[in-house]
Amino acid sequence: LALCVWGQSRQFGFDHPNCTSFERISTQTTAKTGTCVMIKDEEGFLSEFVAYYMEQGLSHVIFYDDYSSDNGLKELEPWIAAGQASVRRDWEGFLGDNATTWGKQMHQKKMMERDCKLTLFSWNYTYHISVDIDEYQMPLRRGVTLADEVHDLFTRFPRRGIFNVNKLQFQPSPHVMEPVEFLTIEAYRLRFHVPNKFSPKQGVMKKTMYRLKSDLYNADTQKLVLECCTFHSCRQGPLPECWALHDNQVGNIFHAPWPDSPVTIFHYARSLEKFTRKQQTWKQHVKAGYGLDKYFERAHGWTPDERMLRYSCQVRELLGQVTRNEPFVRPGEWQRSYEVQKRANDASFYRGA
């Protein structure tokens, strides 16, 4: 198979892709996998997020919007028209600006996850993966989609209903201003060397994936999976009955053997420009992640990791087909946009043009 070729060094010491030929992936399973994310003012990152997960074989992404003030929902319109994304507001448990403590933040997010899984279950989906808008889950094997890897894992362990997924934390260097002509999976290539760590002193919790339905589930097991298990575990679910359900049912879905996960999450820090934009509109509890100390907390690690580049060309191709954003330029008003506009007629600037 021909691989995506990367040309001579351009911006930031790395390249734009030459996508004249590249390795493609395609999904084999008919079992449906979906995901949901809560968003607030994420213009410029939504379309790329959907394109990546569609390339990886997922069937739908539901966005739970915390009343964004930017044009991000317009960015999603082509994907909504294609039936691959949808947007919800005011879900049960939504608190908005009243989420003034870390506990309230987490409660509304857990209730979002509950609504998500109930919805996917009603659509006859088999699997759900838990990610945030800055998290890209990647199969470790080449040539296999995420959807196929998830299905294969649960097929090999038919009594399991949950698996944990490790995270790799990618730091924001070298980007102060937003790298608007690069996909996120292209722009960030340096990470902390230890999984599930932001820095030597700061850990980060693993995420989860779930089997939404199984002939082996009883009614209580089904309720635990759909309404109590969350993005990190099945402990501390959002409903009063979740504690008892966990104690009585978790052994039915989470038990030995403990295989290594065939997937991992690339957790991307943002450029300083993007981070400061989030600060401007974030009205909720500062511990949710937008104090300047949180930015520096994620600026650790110098281990190169370019595995995501193998998906770059196919994601760009899909973005062009669905959104006509080709060659890719990040939507929104970014400081560096004038550079890209100035070079819009210079085909050599885009290795993939």
Coordinates of C-alpha atoms in Angstrom, one line a residue:
L1 CA 0.0 0.0 0.0
A2 CA 1.2 3.5 -0.7
L3 CA 1.7 5.7 2.3
C4 CA 0.9 9.3 2.9
V5 CA 4.1 11.2 2.0
W6 CA 5.3 14.2 3.9
G7 CA 7.4 16.7 2.0
Q8 CA 10.1 19.2 2.9
S9 CA 9.9 21.1 6.1
R10 CA 7.4 24.0 6.2
Q11 CA 5.7 25.7 9.2
F12 CA 6.8 24.8 12.8
G13 CA 9.6 22.5 11.6
F14 CA 7.2 20.0 10.0
D15 CA 5.3 19.5 6.8
H16 CA 2.0 19.6 4.9
P17 CA 1.0 16.2 3.6
N18 CA 1.3 15.1 0.0
C19 CA -1.9 13.1 -0.4
T20 CA -1.4 11.9 -4.0
S21 CA -1.4 8.4 -2.6
F22 CA -1.9 7.0 0.9
E23 CA -3.0 4.0 3.0
R24 CA -6.7 3.8 3.4
I25 CA -8.7 2.1 6.2
S26 CA -12.3 0.8 6.0
T27 CA -14.7 -0.7 8.5
Q28 CA -15.8 -4.3 8.3
T29 CA -18.2 -4.8 11.2
T30 CA -21.9 -3.9 10.9
A31 CA -22.1 -3.3 14.7
K32 CA -22.6 0.4 15.3
T33 CA -20.4 2.5 17.6
G34 CA -21.2 6.0 18.7
T35 CA -19.8 8.8 20.9
C36 CA -21.0 12.0 22.5
V37 CA -19.1 15.1 23.7
M38 CA -20.1 18.2 25.6
I39 CA -19.0 21.4 23.9
K40 CA -18.8 25.2 24.6
D41 CA -17.2 27.5 22.0
E42 CA -15.2 24.9 20.0
E43 CA -15.5 26.5 16.6
G44 CA -12.8 25.3 14.3
F45 CA -12.4 21.9 15.9
L46 CA -15.8 20.2 15.5
S47 CA -15.7 19.3 11.8
E48 CA -12.3 17.8 12.0
F49 CA -13.4 15.8 15.1
V50 CA -16.4 14.3 13.2
A51 CA -14.3 13.5 10.1
Y52 CA -11.7 11.6 12.1
Y53 CA -14.3 9.4 13.9
M54 CA -16.2 8.8 10.7
E55 CA -13.0 7.7 9.1
Q56 CA -12.5 5.4 12.1
G57 CA -15.9 3.7 11.4
L58 CA -18.1 5.3 14.0
S59 CA -21.7 5.9 12.9
H60 CA -22.7 9.0 14.7
V61 CA -21.4 11.8 17.0
I62 CA -23.9 13.7 19.3
F63 CA -22.7 17.1 20.5
Y64 CA -24.2 18.4 23.8
D65 CA -23.9 22.1 23.5
D66 CA -23.5 24.3 26.5
Y67 CA -25.0 27.3 24.7
S68 CA -21.9 28.2 22.6
S69 CA -21.5 31.8 21.6
D70 CA -19.4 31.2 18.5
N71 CA -20.3 29.8 15.0
G72 CA -19.4 26.2 15.8
L73 CA -22.9 24.9 15.2
K74 CA -22.8 26.3 11.7
E75 CA -19.6 24.4 11.2
L76 CA -21.5 21.2 11.9
E77 CA -24.3 21.7 9.4
P78 CA -22.8 19.5 6.6
W79 CA -22.3 16.6 9.0
I80 CA -25.8 17.0 10.4
A81 CA -27.2 17.0 6.8
A82 CA -25.2 13.8 6.2
G83 CA -26.8 12.2 9.2
Q84 CA -23.4 11.7 10.9
A85 CA -23.8 14.3 13.7
S86 CA -26.5 15.9 15.8
V87 CA -26.7 18.6 18.5
R88 CA -28.6 18.6 21.8
R89 CA -29.2 21.3 24.4
D90 CA -31.0 21.4 27.8
W91 CA -30.6 17.7 28.5
E92 CA -31.8 16.3 31.8
G93 CA -29.2 17.4 34.4
F94 CA -27.9 20.4 32.4
L95 CA -26.8 23.2 34.6
G96 CA -25.1 25.7 32.3
D97 CA -23.8 28.8 34.1
N98 CA -25.1 27.3 37.4
A99 CA -22.4 24.7 37.3
T100 CA -20.2 26.7 39.6
T101 CA -18.4 23.9 41.4
W102 CA -16.4 21.0 40.2
G103 CA -19.0 18.6 41.5
K104 CA -21.8 20.3 39.6
Q105 CA -19.6 20.3 36.4
M106 CA -19.1 16.5 36.7
H107 CA -22.7 15.8 37.5
Q108 CA -24.0 17.5 34.4
K109 CA -21.3 15.7 32.3
K110 CA -22.4 12.4 33.8
M111 CA -26.0 13.1 33.0
M112 CA -24.9 14.0 29.5
E113 CA -23.2 10.6 29.2
R114 CA -26.4 8.9 30.5
D115 CA -28.5 10.6 28.0
C116 CA -26.0 9.7 25.3
K117 CA -26.0 6.0 26.0
L118 CA -29.8 5.8 26.4
T119 CA -30.1 7.5 23.0
L120 CA -27.6 5.2 21.3
F121 CA -29.2 2.2 22.8
S122 CA -32.6 3.3 21.4
W123 CA -31.0 3.6 18.0
N124 CA -29.8 0.0 18.3
Y125 CA -26.1 0.8 18.7
T126 CA -23.9 -1.8 20.2
Y127 CA -20.9 0.2 21.5
H128 CA -20.2 3.6 23.0
I129 CA -16.7 5.2 23.5
S130 CA -16.2 8.0 26.0
V131 CA -14.0 10.9 24.7
D132 CA -13.8 14.7 25.0
I133 CA -13.5 17.1 22.1
D134 CA -9.7 17.2 22.6
E135 CA -9.3 13.4 22.6
Y136 CA -8.7 11.2 19.6
Q137 CA -8.9 7.5 20.2
M138 CA -6.6 5.5 18.0
P139 CA -6.3 1.8 17.2
L140 CA -2.8 0.6 17.8
R141 CA -2.7 -1.8 14.8
R142 CA -2.3 -0.3 11.4
G143 CA -4.9 -0.9 8.7
V144 CA -7.7 -1.5 11.3
T145 CA -10.5 1.0 12.1
L146 CA -11.4 1.9 15.7
A147 CA -14.9 0.5 15.2
D148 CA -13.5 -2.8 14.1
E149 CA -11.0 -2.9 17.0
V150 CA -13.7 -2.1 19.5
H151 CA -15.9 -4.9 18.1
D152 CA -13.1 -7.4 18.0
L153 CA -12.2 -6.7 21.6
F154 CA -15.7 -7.2 22.9
T155 CA -16.1 -10.3 20.7
R156 CA -13.0 -11.9 22.2
F157 CA -14.3 -11.2 25.7
P158 CA -18.1 -11.8 25.4
R159 CA -18.7 -11.5 29.2
R160 CA -17.1 -8.1 29.5
G161 CA -19.2 -4.9 29.3
I162 CA -16.5 -2.3 29.9
F163 CA -12.8 -1.7 29.1
N164 CA -10.6 1.1 30.2
V165 CA -8.5 3.1 27.7
N166 CA -5.1 4.7 28.4
K167 CA -4.4 8.3 27.5
L168 CA -1.2 9.9 26.1
Q169 CA -0.9 13.6 26.8
F170 CA 0.3 15.8 23.9
Q171 CA 1.7 19.2 24.9
P172 CA 0.9 22.5 23.1
S173 CA 4.4 23.2 21.8
P174 CA 5.4 24.7 19.4
H175 CA 2.0 26.5 18.9
V176 CA 1.4 29.9 20.5
M177 CA -1.0 31.0 17.7
E178 CA -3.4 28.5 16.3
P179 CA -1.8 26.4 13.5
V180 CA -4.8 26.9 11.2
E181 CA -3.6 25.0 8.2
F182 CA -2.9 21.8 10.1
L183 CA -5.3 19.2 11.5
T184 CA -5.0 18.6 15.3
I185 CA -3.6 15.1 14.6
E186 CA -0.9 16.8 12.4
A187 CA 0.0 19.8 14.6
Y188 CA 0.8 18.1 17.9
R189 CA 3.5 15.5 17.9
L190 CA 5.3 15.7 21.3
R191 CA 3.9 14.0 24.4
F192 CA 4.7 13.0 27.9
H193 CA 6.4 9.7 27.9
V194 CA 4.3 8.0 30.6
P195 CA 0.6 7.0 29.8
N196 CA -2.1 8.6 32.0
K197 CA 0.1 11.5 33.1
F198 CA 0.1 15.2 32.3
S199 CA 3.4 15.7 34.0
P200 CA 5.7 14.0 36.6
K201 CA 3.3 15.0 39.4
Q202 CA -0.1 15.1 37.7
G203 CA -2.0 12.1 36.6
V204 CA -5.0 11.8 34.4
M205 CA -7.7 9.2 34.6
K206 CA -8.3 6.6 31.9
K207 CA -11.5 6.7 29.8
T208 CA -14.0 3.9 29.1
M209 CA -15.8 2.1 26.3
Y210 CA -19.0 0.1 26.8
R211 CA -21.0 -2.7 25.3
L212 CA -24.5 -1.1 25.4
K213 CA -26.5 -4.4 24.9
S214 CA -25.9 -8.0 25.5
D215 CA -28.0 -11.2 26.0
L216 CA -26.0 -11.8 29.2
Y217 CA -27.2 -8.5 30.8
N218 CA -30.1 -8.7 33.3
A219 CA -32.3 -5.7 33.8
D220 CA -30.1 -4.3 36.6
T221 CA -26.9 -4.8 34.6
Q222 CA -28.5 -3.0 31.7
K223 CA -29.4 -0.1 33.9
L224 CA -25.9 0.1 35.4
V225 CA -24.3 0.3 31.9
L226 CA -26.8 2.8 30.4
E227 CA -27.5 5.1 33.4
C228 CA -24.8 4.8 36.0
C229 CA -21.4 4.0 34.3
T230 CA -19.6 7.1 33.2
F231 CA -16.6 8.3 31.2
H232 CA -14.1 7.0 33.9
S233 CA -15.8 4.1 35.6
C234 CA -19.0 2.7 36.9
R235 CA -18.5 4.2 40.4
Q236 CA -20.2 7.4 41.5
G237 CA -22.9 7.3 38.9
P238 CA -25.3 10.3 38.7
L239 CA -28.4 8.7 40.1
P240 CA -29.1 7.7 43.8
E241 CA -29.6 4.0 43.0
C242 CA -26.2 3.9 41.2
W243 CA -24.2 3.0 44.3
A244 CA -26.3 -0.2 45.0
L245 CA -26.3 -1.1 41.3
H246 CA -22.6 -0.8 41.1
D247 CA -22.0 -3.0 44.2
N248 CA -24.4 -5.7 43.0
Q249 CA -23.8 -5.7 39.2
V250 CA -20.3 -4.4 38.3
G251 CA -18.9 -7.9 38.6
N252 CA -21.1 -9.0 35.7
I253 CA -19.3 -6.6 33.3
F254 CA -15.8 -5.8 34.8
H255 CA -13.7 -8.8 35.7
A256 CA -10.7 -10.9 34.7
P257 CA -9.0 -11.5 32.4
W258 CA -7.4 -8.0 32.0
P259 CA -6.1 -7.8 28.4
D260 CA -4.0 -4.9 27.1
S261 CA -6.2 -2.4 25.4
P262 CA -5.8 -2.4 21.6
V263 CA -6.6 1.3 21.4
T264 CA -5.2 4.4 23.1
I265 CA -6.4 8.1 23.4
F266 CA -4.3 10.9 22.1
H267 CA -5.2 13.8 24.4
Y268 CA -4.2 17.1 22.8
A269 CA -3.4 20.3 24.6
R270 CA -4.4 23.4 22.7
S271 CA -2.5 26.3 21.3
L272 CA -2.1 29.3 23.7
E273 CA -4.4 31.3 21.4
K274 CA -7.2 28.6 21.7
F275 CA -6.7 28.4 25.4
T276 CA -7.1 32.1 26.0
R277 CA -10.3 32.1 23.9
K278 CA -11.7 29.5 26.2
Q279 CA -10.8 31.7 29.1
Q280 CA -12.8 34.6 27.6
T281 CA -16.1 32.8 27.5
W282 CA -15.8 30.2 30.3
K283 CA -18.1 31.4 33.1
Q284 CA -18.0 28.3 35.2
H285 CA -15.7 26.8 37.9
V286 CA -12.0 27.7 37.2
K287 CA -10.9 24.2 38.3
A288 CA -12.6 22.9 35.2
G289 CA -9.4 23.6 33.4
Y290 CA -8.9 27.2 32.1
G291 CA -6.7 28.8 34.8
L292 CA -3.2 29.6 33.4
D293 CA -1.8 27.0 35.8
K294 CA -3.8 24.4 33.9
Y295 CA -2.2 25.4 30.7
F296 CA 1.4 24.9 32.1
E297 CA 0.3 21.7 33.7
R298 CA -0.1 20.2 30.3
A299 CA 3.1 21.7 28.7
H300 CA 5.3 18.7 29.6
G301 CA 6.9 16.0 27.5
W302 CA 9.3 15.8 24.6
T303 CA 8.7 12.2 23.3
P304 CA 8.0 12.3 19.5
D305 CA 4.9 10.4 18.4
E306 CA 3.7 10.7 14.8
R307 CA 1.5 7.7 14.5
M308 CA -1.6 9.8 13.9
L309 CA -0.2 11.0 10.6
R310 CA -1.2 7.8 9.0
Y311 CA -4.8 9.0 9.1
S312 CA -4.1 12.5 7.9
C313 CA -4.8 12.3 4.2
Q314 CA -8.0 10.3 4.5
V315 CA -9.4 12.7 7.1
R316 CA -8.5 15.7 4.8
E317 CA -10.2 13.9 1.9
L318 CA -13.4 13.3 3.9
L319 CA -13.4 16.9 5.1
G320 CA -13.1 18.1 1.5
Q321 CA -15.9 15.8 0.3
V322 CA -18.4 16.8 3.1
T323 CA -17.5 20.4 3.9
R324 CA -15.6 21.6 0.7
N325 CA -12.9 22.8 3.1
E326 CA -10.0 21.8 0.9
P327 CA -7.1 22.3 1.3
F328 CA -7.9 22.3 5.1
V329 CA -8.0 25.7 6.9
R330 CA -9.4 25.8 10.4
P331 CA -12.8 27.6 10.5
G332 CA -13.0 30.7 12.7
E333 CA -11.2 34.0 13.2
W334 CA -7.6 33.1 14.1
Q335 CA -4.6 35.4 14.3
R336 CA -2.7 33.3 11.7
S337 CA -5.6 33.2 9.2
Y338 CA -4.1 36.2 7.3
E339 CA -1.0 34.2 6.4
V340 CA -3.1 31.4 4.9
Q341 CA -5.3 33.9 3.0
K342 CA -2.2 35.6 1.7
R343 CA -0.9 32.3 0.3
A344 CA -4.2 31.0 -0.9
N345 CA -3.0 31.1 -4.5
D346 CA 0.3 29.6 -3.8
A347 CA -0.2 25.8 -4.4
S348 CA 3.3 25.0 -3.2
F349 CA 2.3 26.2 0.3
Y350 CA 0.0 23.2 0.5
R351 CA 1.8 20.0 -0.1
G352 CA -1.5 18.3 -0.6
A353 CA -3.0 20.8 -3.0

